[in-house]
Short mmCIF file of C-alpha atoms in Angstrom, two decimals:
data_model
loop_
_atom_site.label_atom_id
_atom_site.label_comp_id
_atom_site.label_asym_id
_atom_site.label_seq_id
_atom_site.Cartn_x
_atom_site.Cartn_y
_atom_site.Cartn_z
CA UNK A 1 190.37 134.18 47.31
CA UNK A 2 187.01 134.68 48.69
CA UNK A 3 184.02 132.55 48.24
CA UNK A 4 180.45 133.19 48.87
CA UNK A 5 178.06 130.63 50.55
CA UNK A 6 174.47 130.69 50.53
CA UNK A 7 173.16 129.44 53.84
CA UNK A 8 169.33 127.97 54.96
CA UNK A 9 167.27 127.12 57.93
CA UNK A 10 169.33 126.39 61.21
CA UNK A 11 172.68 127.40 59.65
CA UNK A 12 171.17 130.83 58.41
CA UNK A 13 169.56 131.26 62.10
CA UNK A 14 172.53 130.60 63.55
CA UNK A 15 174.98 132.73 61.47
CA UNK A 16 172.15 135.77 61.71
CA UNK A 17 172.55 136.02 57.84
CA UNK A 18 172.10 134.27 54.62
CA UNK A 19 175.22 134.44 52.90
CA UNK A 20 178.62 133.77 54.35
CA UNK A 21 181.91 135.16 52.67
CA UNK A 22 184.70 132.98 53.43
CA UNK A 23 188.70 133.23 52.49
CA UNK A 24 190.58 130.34 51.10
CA UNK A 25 193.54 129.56 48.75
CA UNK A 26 193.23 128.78 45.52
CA UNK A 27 192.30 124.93 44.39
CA UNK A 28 190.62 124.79 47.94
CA UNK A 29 187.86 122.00 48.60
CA UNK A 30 184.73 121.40 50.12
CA UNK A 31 186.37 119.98 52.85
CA UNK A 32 188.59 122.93 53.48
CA UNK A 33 185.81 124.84 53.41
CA UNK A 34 184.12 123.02 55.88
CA UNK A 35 187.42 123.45 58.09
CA UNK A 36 187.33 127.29 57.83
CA UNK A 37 183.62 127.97 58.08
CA UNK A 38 183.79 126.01 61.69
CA UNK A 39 186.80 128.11 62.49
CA UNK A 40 185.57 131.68 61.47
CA UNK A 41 181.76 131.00 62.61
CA UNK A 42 182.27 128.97 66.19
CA UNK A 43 178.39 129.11 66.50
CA UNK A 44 178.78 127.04 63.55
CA UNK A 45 181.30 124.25 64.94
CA UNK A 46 178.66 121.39 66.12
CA UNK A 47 176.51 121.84 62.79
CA UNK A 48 178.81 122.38 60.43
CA UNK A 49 180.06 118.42 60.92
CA UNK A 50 176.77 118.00 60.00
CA UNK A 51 175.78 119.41 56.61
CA UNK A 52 176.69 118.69 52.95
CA UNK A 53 177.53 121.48 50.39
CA UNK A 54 176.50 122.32 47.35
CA UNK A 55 178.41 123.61 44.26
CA UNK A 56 176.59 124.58 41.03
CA UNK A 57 173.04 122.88 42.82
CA UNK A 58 174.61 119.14 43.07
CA UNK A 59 175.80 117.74 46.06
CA UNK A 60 179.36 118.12 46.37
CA UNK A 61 182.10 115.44 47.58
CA UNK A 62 184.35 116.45 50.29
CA UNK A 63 187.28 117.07 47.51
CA UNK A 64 185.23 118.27 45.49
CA UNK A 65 187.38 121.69 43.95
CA UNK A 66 185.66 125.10 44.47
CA UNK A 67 186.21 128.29 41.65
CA UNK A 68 185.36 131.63 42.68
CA UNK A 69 182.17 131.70 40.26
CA UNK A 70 180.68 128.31 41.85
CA UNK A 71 177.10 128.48 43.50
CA UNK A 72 178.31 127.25 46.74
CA UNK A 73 175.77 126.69 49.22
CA UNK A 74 175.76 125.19 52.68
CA UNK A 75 172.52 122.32 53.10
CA UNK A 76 172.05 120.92 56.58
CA UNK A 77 170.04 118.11 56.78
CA UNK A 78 166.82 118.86 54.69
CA UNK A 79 163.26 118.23 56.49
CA UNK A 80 161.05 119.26 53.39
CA UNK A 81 157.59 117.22 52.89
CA UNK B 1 157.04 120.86 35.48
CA UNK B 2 157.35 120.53 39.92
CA UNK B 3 156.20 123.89 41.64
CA UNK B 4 156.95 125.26 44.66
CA UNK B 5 154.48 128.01 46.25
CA UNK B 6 153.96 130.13 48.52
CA UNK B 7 150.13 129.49 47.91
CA UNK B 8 147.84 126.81 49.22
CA UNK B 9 148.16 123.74 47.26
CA UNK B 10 145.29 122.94 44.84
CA UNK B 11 145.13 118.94 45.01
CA UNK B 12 141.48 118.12 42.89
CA UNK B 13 143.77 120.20 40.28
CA UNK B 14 146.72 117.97 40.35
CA UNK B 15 144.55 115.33 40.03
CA UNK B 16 143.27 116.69 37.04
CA UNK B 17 146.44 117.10 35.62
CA UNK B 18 147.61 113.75 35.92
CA UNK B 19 144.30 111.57 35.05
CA UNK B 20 144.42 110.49 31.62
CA UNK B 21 142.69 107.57 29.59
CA UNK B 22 146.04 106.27 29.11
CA UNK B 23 146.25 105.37 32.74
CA UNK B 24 144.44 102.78 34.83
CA UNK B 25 145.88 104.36 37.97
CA UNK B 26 146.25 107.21 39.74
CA UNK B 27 148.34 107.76 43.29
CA UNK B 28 148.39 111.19 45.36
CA UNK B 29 150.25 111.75 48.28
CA UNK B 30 149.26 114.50 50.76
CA UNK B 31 151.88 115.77 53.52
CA UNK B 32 150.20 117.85 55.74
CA UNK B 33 150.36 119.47 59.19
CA UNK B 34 149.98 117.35 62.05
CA UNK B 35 149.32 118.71 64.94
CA UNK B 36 151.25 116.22 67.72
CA UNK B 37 154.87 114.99 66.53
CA UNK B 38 155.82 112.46 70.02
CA UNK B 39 153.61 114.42 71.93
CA UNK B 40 154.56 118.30 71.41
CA UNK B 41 152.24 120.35 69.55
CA UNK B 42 152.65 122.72 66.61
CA UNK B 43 150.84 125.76 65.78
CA UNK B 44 152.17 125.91 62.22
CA UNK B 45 155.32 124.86 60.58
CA UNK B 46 157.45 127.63 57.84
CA UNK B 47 159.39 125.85 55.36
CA UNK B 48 162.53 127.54 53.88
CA UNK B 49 163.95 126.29 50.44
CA UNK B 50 167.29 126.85 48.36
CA UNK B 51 164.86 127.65 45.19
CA UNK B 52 166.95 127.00 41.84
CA UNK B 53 168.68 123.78 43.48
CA UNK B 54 165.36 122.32 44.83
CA UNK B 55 163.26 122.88 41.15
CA UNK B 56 166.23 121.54 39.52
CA UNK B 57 166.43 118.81 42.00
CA UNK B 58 162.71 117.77 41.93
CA UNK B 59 162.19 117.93 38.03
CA UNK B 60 165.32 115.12 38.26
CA UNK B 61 163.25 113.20 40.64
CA UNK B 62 160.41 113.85 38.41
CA UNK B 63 162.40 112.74 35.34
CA UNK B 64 163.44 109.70 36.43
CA UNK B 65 160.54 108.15 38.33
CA UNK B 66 158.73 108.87 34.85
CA UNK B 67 161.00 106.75 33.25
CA UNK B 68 161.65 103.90 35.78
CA UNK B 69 157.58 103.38 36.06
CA UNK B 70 157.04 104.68 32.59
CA UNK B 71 154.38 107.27 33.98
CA UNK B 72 151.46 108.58 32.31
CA UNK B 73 152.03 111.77 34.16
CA UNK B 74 153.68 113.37 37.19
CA UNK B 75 153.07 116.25 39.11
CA UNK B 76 154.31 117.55 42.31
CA UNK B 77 153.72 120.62 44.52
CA UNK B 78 155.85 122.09 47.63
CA UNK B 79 154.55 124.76 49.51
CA UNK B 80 156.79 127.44 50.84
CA UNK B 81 156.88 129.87 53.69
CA UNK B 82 153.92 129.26 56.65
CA UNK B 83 151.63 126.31 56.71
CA UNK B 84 148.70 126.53 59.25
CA UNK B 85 147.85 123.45 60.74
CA UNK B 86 145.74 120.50 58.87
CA UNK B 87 147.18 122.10 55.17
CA UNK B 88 149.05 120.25 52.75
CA UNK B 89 152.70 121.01 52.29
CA UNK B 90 153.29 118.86 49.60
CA UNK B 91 151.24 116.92 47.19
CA UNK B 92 152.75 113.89 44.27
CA UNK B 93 150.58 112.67 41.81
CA UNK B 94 151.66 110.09 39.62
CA UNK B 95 149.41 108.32 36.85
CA UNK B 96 150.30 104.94 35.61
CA UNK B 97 148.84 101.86 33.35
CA UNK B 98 148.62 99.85 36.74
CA UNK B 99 148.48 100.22 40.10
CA UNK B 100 151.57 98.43 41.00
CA UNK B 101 153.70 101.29 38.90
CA UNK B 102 151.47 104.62 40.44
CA UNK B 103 152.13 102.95 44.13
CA UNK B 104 155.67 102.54 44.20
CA UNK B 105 156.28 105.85 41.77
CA UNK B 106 154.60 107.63 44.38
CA UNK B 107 156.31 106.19 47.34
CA UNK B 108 159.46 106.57 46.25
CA UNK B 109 158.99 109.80 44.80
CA UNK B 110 158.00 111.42 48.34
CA UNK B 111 160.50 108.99 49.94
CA UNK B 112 163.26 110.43 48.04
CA UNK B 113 162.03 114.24 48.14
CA UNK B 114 162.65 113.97 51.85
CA UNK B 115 165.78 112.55 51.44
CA UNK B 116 167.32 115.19 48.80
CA UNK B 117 165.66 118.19 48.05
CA UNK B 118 166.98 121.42 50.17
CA UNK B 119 163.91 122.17 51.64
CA UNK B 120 163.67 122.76 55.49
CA UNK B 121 160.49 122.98 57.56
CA UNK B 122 160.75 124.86 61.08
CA UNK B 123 158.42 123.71 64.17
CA UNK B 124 156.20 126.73 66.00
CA UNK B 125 155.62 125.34 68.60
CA UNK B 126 152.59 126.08 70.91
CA UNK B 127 154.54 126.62 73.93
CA UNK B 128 156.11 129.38 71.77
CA UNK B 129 159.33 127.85 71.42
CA UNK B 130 160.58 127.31 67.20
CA UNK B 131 163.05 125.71 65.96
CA UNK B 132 164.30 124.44 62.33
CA UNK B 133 163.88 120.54 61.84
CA UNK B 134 167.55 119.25 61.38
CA UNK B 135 167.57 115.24 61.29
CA UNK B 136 170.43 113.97 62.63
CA UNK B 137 171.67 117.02 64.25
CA UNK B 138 170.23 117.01 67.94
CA UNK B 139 169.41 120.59 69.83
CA UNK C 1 130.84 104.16 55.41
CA UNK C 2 132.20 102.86 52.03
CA UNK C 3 130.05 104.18 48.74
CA UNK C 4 128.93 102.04 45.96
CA UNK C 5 127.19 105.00 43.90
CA UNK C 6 125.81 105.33 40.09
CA UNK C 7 127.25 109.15 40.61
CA UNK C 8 130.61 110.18 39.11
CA UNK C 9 132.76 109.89 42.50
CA UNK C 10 134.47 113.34 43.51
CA UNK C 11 138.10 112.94 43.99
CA UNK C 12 138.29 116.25 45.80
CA UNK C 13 135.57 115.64 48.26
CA UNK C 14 137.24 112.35 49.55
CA UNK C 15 140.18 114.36 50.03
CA UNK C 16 138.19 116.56 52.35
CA UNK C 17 136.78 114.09 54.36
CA UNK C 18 140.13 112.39 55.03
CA UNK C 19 142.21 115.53 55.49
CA UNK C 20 142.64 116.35 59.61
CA UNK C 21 145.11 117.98 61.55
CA UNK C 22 145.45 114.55 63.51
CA UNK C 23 146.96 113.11 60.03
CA UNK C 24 150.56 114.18 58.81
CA UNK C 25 149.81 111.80 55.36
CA UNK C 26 146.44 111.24 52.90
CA UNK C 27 147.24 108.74 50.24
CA UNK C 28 144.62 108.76 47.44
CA UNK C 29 143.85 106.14 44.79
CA UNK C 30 142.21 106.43 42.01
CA UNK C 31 141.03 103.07 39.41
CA UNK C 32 140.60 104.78 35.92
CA UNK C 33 139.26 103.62 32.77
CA UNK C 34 141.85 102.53 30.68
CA UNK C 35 141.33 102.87 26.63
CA UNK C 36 143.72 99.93 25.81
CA UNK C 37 144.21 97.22 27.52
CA UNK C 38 146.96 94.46 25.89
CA UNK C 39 146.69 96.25 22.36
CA UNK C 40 142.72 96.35 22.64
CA UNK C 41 140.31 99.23 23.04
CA UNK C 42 137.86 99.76 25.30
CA UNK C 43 135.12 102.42 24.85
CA UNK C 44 133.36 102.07 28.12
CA UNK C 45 132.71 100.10 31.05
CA UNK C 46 130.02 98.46 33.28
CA UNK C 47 130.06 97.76 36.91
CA UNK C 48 127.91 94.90 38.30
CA UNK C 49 127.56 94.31 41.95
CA UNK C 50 125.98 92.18 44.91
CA UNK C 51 125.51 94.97 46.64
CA UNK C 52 124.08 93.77 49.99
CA UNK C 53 127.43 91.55 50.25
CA UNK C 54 129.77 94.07 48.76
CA UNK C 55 128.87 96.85 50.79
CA UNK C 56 129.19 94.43 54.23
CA UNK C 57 132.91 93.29 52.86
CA UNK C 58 133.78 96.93 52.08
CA UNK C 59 132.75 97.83 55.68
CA UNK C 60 135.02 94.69 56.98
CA UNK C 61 137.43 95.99 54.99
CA UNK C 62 137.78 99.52 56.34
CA UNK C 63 137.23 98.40 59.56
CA UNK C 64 140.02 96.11 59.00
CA UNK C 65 142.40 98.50 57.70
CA UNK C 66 141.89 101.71 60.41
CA UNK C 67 142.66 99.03 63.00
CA UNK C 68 145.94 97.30 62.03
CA UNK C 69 147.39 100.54 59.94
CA UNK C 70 146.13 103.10 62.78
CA UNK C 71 144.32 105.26 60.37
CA UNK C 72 142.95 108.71 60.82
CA UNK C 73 139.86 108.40 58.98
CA UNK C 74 139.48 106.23 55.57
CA UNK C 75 136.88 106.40 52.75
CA UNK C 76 136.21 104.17 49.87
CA UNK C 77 133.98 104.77 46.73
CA UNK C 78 132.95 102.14 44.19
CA UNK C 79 131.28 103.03 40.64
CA UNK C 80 128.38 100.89 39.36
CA UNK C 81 126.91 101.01 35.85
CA UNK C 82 128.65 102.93 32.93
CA UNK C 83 131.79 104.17 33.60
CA UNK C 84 133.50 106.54 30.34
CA UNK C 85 137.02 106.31 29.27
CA UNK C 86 139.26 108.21 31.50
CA UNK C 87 136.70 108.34 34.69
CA UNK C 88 137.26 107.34 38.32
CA UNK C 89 135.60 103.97 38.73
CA UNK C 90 136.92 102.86 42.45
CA UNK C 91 138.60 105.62 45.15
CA UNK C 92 140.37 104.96 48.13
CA UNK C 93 141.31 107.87 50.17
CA UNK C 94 143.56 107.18 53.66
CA UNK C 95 144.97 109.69 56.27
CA UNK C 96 147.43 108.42 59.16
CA UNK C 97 150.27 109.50 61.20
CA UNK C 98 152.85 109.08 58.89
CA UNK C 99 153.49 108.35 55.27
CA UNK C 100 154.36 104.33 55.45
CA UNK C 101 151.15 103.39 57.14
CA UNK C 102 148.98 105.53 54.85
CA UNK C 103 150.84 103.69 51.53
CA UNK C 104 150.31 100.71 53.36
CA UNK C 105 146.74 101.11 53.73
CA UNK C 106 146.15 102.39 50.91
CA UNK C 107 147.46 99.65 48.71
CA UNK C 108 146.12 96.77 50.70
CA UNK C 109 142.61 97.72 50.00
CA UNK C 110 142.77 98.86 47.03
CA UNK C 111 144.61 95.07 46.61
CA UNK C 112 142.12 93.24 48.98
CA UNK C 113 138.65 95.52 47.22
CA UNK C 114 139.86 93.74 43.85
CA UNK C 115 139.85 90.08 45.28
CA UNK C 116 137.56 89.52 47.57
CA UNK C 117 134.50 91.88 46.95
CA UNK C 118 131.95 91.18 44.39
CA UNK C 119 131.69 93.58 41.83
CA UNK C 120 132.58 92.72 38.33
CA UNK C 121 133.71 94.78 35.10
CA UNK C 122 131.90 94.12 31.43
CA UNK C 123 134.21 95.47 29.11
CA UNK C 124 132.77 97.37 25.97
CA UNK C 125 135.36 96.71 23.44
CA UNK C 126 135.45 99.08 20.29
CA UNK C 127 135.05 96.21 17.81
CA UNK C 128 131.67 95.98 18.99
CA UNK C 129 131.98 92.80 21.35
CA UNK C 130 131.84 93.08 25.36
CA UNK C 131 132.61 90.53 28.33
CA UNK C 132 131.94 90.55 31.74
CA UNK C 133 135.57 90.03 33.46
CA UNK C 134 136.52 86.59 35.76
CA UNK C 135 139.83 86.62 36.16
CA UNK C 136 140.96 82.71 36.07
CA UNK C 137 138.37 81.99 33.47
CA UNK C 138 138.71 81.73 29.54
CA UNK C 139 136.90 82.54 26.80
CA UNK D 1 114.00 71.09 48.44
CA UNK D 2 114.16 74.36 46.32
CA UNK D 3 117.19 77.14 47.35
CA UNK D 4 117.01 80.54 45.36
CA UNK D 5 120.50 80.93 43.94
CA UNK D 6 121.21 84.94 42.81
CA UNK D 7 123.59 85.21 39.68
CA UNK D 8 125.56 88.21 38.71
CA UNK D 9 127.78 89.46 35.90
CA UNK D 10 128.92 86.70 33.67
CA UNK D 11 126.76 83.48 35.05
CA UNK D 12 124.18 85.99 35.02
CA UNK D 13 124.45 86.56 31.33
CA UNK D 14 124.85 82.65 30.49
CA UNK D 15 121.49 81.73 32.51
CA UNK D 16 119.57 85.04 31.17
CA UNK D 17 118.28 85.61 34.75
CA UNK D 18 119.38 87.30 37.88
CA UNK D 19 118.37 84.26 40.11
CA UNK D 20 117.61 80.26 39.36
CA UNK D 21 115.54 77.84 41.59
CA UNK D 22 117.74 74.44 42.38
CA UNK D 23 116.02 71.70 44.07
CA UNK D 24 118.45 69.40 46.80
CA UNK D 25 118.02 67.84 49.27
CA UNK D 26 117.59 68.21 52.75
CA UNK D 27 121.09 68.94 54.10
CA UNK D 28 122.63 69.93 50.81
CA UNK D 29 125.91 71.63 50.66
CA UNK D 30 128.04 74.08 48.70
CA UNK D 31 129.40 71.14 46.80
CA UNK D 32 126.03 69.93 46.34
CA UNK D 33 124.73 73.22 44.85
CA UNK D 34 127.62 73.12 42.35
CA UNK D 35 126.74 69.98 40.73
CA UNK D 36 123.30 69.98 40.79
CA UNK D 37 123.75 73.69 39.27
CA UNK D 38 126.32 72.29 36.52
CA UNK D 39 123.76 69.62 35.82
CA UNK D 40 120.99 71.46 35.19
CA UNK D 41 122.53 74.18 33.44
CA UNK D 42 124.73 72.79 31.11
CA UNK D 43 125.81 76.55 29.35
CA UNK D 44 127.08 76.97 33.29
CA UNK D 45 128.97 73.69 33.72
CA UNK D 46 132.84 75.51 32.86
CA UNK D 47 131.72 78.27 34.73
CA UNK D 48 130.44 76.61 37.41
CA UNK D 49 134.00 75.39 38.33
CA UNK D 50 135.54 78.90 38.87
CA UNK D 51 133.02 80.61 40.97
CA UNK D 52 132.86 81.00 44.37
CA UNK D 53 129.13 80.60 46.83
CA UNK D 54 128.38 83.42 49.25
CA UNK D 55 125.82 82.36 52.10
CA UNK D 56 124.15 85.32 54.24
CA UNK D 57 126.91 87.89 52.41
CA UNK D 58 130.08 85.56 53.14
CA UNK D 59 132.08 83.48 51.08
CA UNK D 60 131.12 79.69 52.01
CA UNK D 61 133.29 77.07 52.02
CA UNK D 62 132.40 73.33 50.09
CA UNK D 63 130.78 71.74 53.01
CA UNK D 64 128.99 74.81 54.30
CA UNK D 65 125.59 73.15 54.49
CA UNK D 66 122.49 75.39 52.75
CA UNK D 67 119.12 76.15 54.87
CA UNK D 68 116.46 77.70 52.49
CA UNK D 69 115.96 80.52 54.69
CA UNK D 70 119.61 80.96 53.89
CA UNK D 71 120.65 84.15 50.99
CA UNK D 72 122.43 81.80 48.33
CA UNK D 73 124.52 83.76 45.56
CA UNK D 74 126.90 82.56 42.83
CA UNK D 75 130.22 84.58 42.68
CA UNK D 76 131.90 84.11 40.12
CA UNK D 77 135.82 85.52 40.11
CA UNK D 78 135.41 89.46 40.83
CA UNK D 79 137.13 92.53 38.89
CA UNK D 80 136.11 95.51 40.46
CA UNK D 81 138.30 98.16 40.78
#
């Protein structure tokens, strides 16, 4: 099943774009997520520990469960202000 | 209803917005460019934002310091995309019977902005080097 | 130099003065005229002042402030005279490093201004009757 | 001796002048002035118990001891703001 993620700031710098398409089973979490963005993006690995996701424009929990027509975003640490 | 612009910020307007006869005080905060952070300077800073999630985000920060400090009125601005040196990239107003309620609205309010709200700001700085402002992640 | 003025004070010029790229935080506070105040209305006040003594203690006080908070620049502006419902009747404008020591600042004077320098408020209620403010002493 | 005493806001508006003459002694103090002010004013004698002397623009203590040359003023409890 494939899930899109909206990415910002460092993360979008990093990845060279601003939306990330990634591949995961079905009743997948956040964390899982997590897990497979660091392992299809390696540039990703370090900062990827780092950031929190968002589904639907709350903060997600790490098992927090992801459908296919979630807003999912990726937020490293915000510096707004 | 919280803004964010790509404009400069008008602050003697928010000020206008939020002074009332109802209210015996009236708090703004101004963030704006500085041009040393430890000793590196900046030419200008960009901010990037997740847009729905950060409006939804600040009119719950809105809503609730309203009601914890029973406002008179609320406003607050961010600016998006480049900031020049000296300008304001964001601005909280708050309006309150006494000063007590308009001085910790406003601190928290700003406190907590830069806590939650998916906004990132990105360093140029003078020695031509950028980079986006991560805390907690180091270069 | 601290104000003591008959003029409406300007908000947005304050701002100016304490806005610099040096700063990364301005925190602004305004004293409004209240209408009601515990269940009764006011339709106006009136500032009285020493002013030889409470321009000196505003001075101390500003002095006293950029020292221990580190401030940028700071400006203060007292009303005297008749002051309408809903106008600005004291301003204190502060810019600093950072956002904790310009809150800081900010609310100490505006804390310190109400306690130690003399300048007193007549209120003009709307049931005709006024008095002249001491806090501590009854009717 | 006679010390010029200025009176703002609320003792202003009991006395119905902006400054009253009080005669002491040689050596008077703060404490003094009081009195001899209660005394001779009786509409200022509650009053007179809540305010606060300023000598030369500073707040003077009880015992601060008056010279006529001295700038004597009668504060009574401030609300500006």
């Amino acid at each position: 099943m494939n899930f899109e993620v909206k990415l910002f700031a460092g993360a979008r710098e990093i990845v060279g774009k601003d939306l990330v398409i990634v591949s995961l089973e079905a009743g997948a979490t956040v964390a899982d997520l997590r897990i497979a963005l660091g392992q299809s993006i390696p540039a990703l690995r370090e900062t990827i520990e780092h950031v929190k996701f968002a589904v639907n424009h709350d903060y997600a929990d790490d098992d927090t469960c992801l459908s296919p027509d979630s807003e999912i975003a990726c937020i490293p640490p915000v510096s707004g202000g | 209803m919280p803004r964010l612009t790509f404009e400069p910020i008008d602050s003697a307007c928010l000020l206008t917005e939020v002074q009332s006869a109802r209210a015996g005080a009236v708090v703004l905060f101004l963030g704006t460019t500085r041009e040393y952070t430890d000793g590196r300077r900046t030419v200008s800073l960009e901010y990037d934002c997740y847009r729905d999630m950060a409006q939804q985000k600040l009119e719950q920060l809105q809503a609730e310091a309203c009601q914890k400090w029973s406002l008179v009125h609320c406003a607050i601005v961010h600016r998006l995309g480049d900031v020049d040196l000296g300008e304001v990239s964001v601005a909280v107003a708050v309006s309150a019977g006494h000063r007590e309620a308009a001085f910790a609205a406003g601190k928290w309010l700003i406190d907590t902005i830069k806590e939650v709200v998916p906004i990132w700001k990105k360093e140029n700085w003078h020695d031509g080097t950028s980079e986006w402002v991560h805390p907690g992640i180091s270069e």
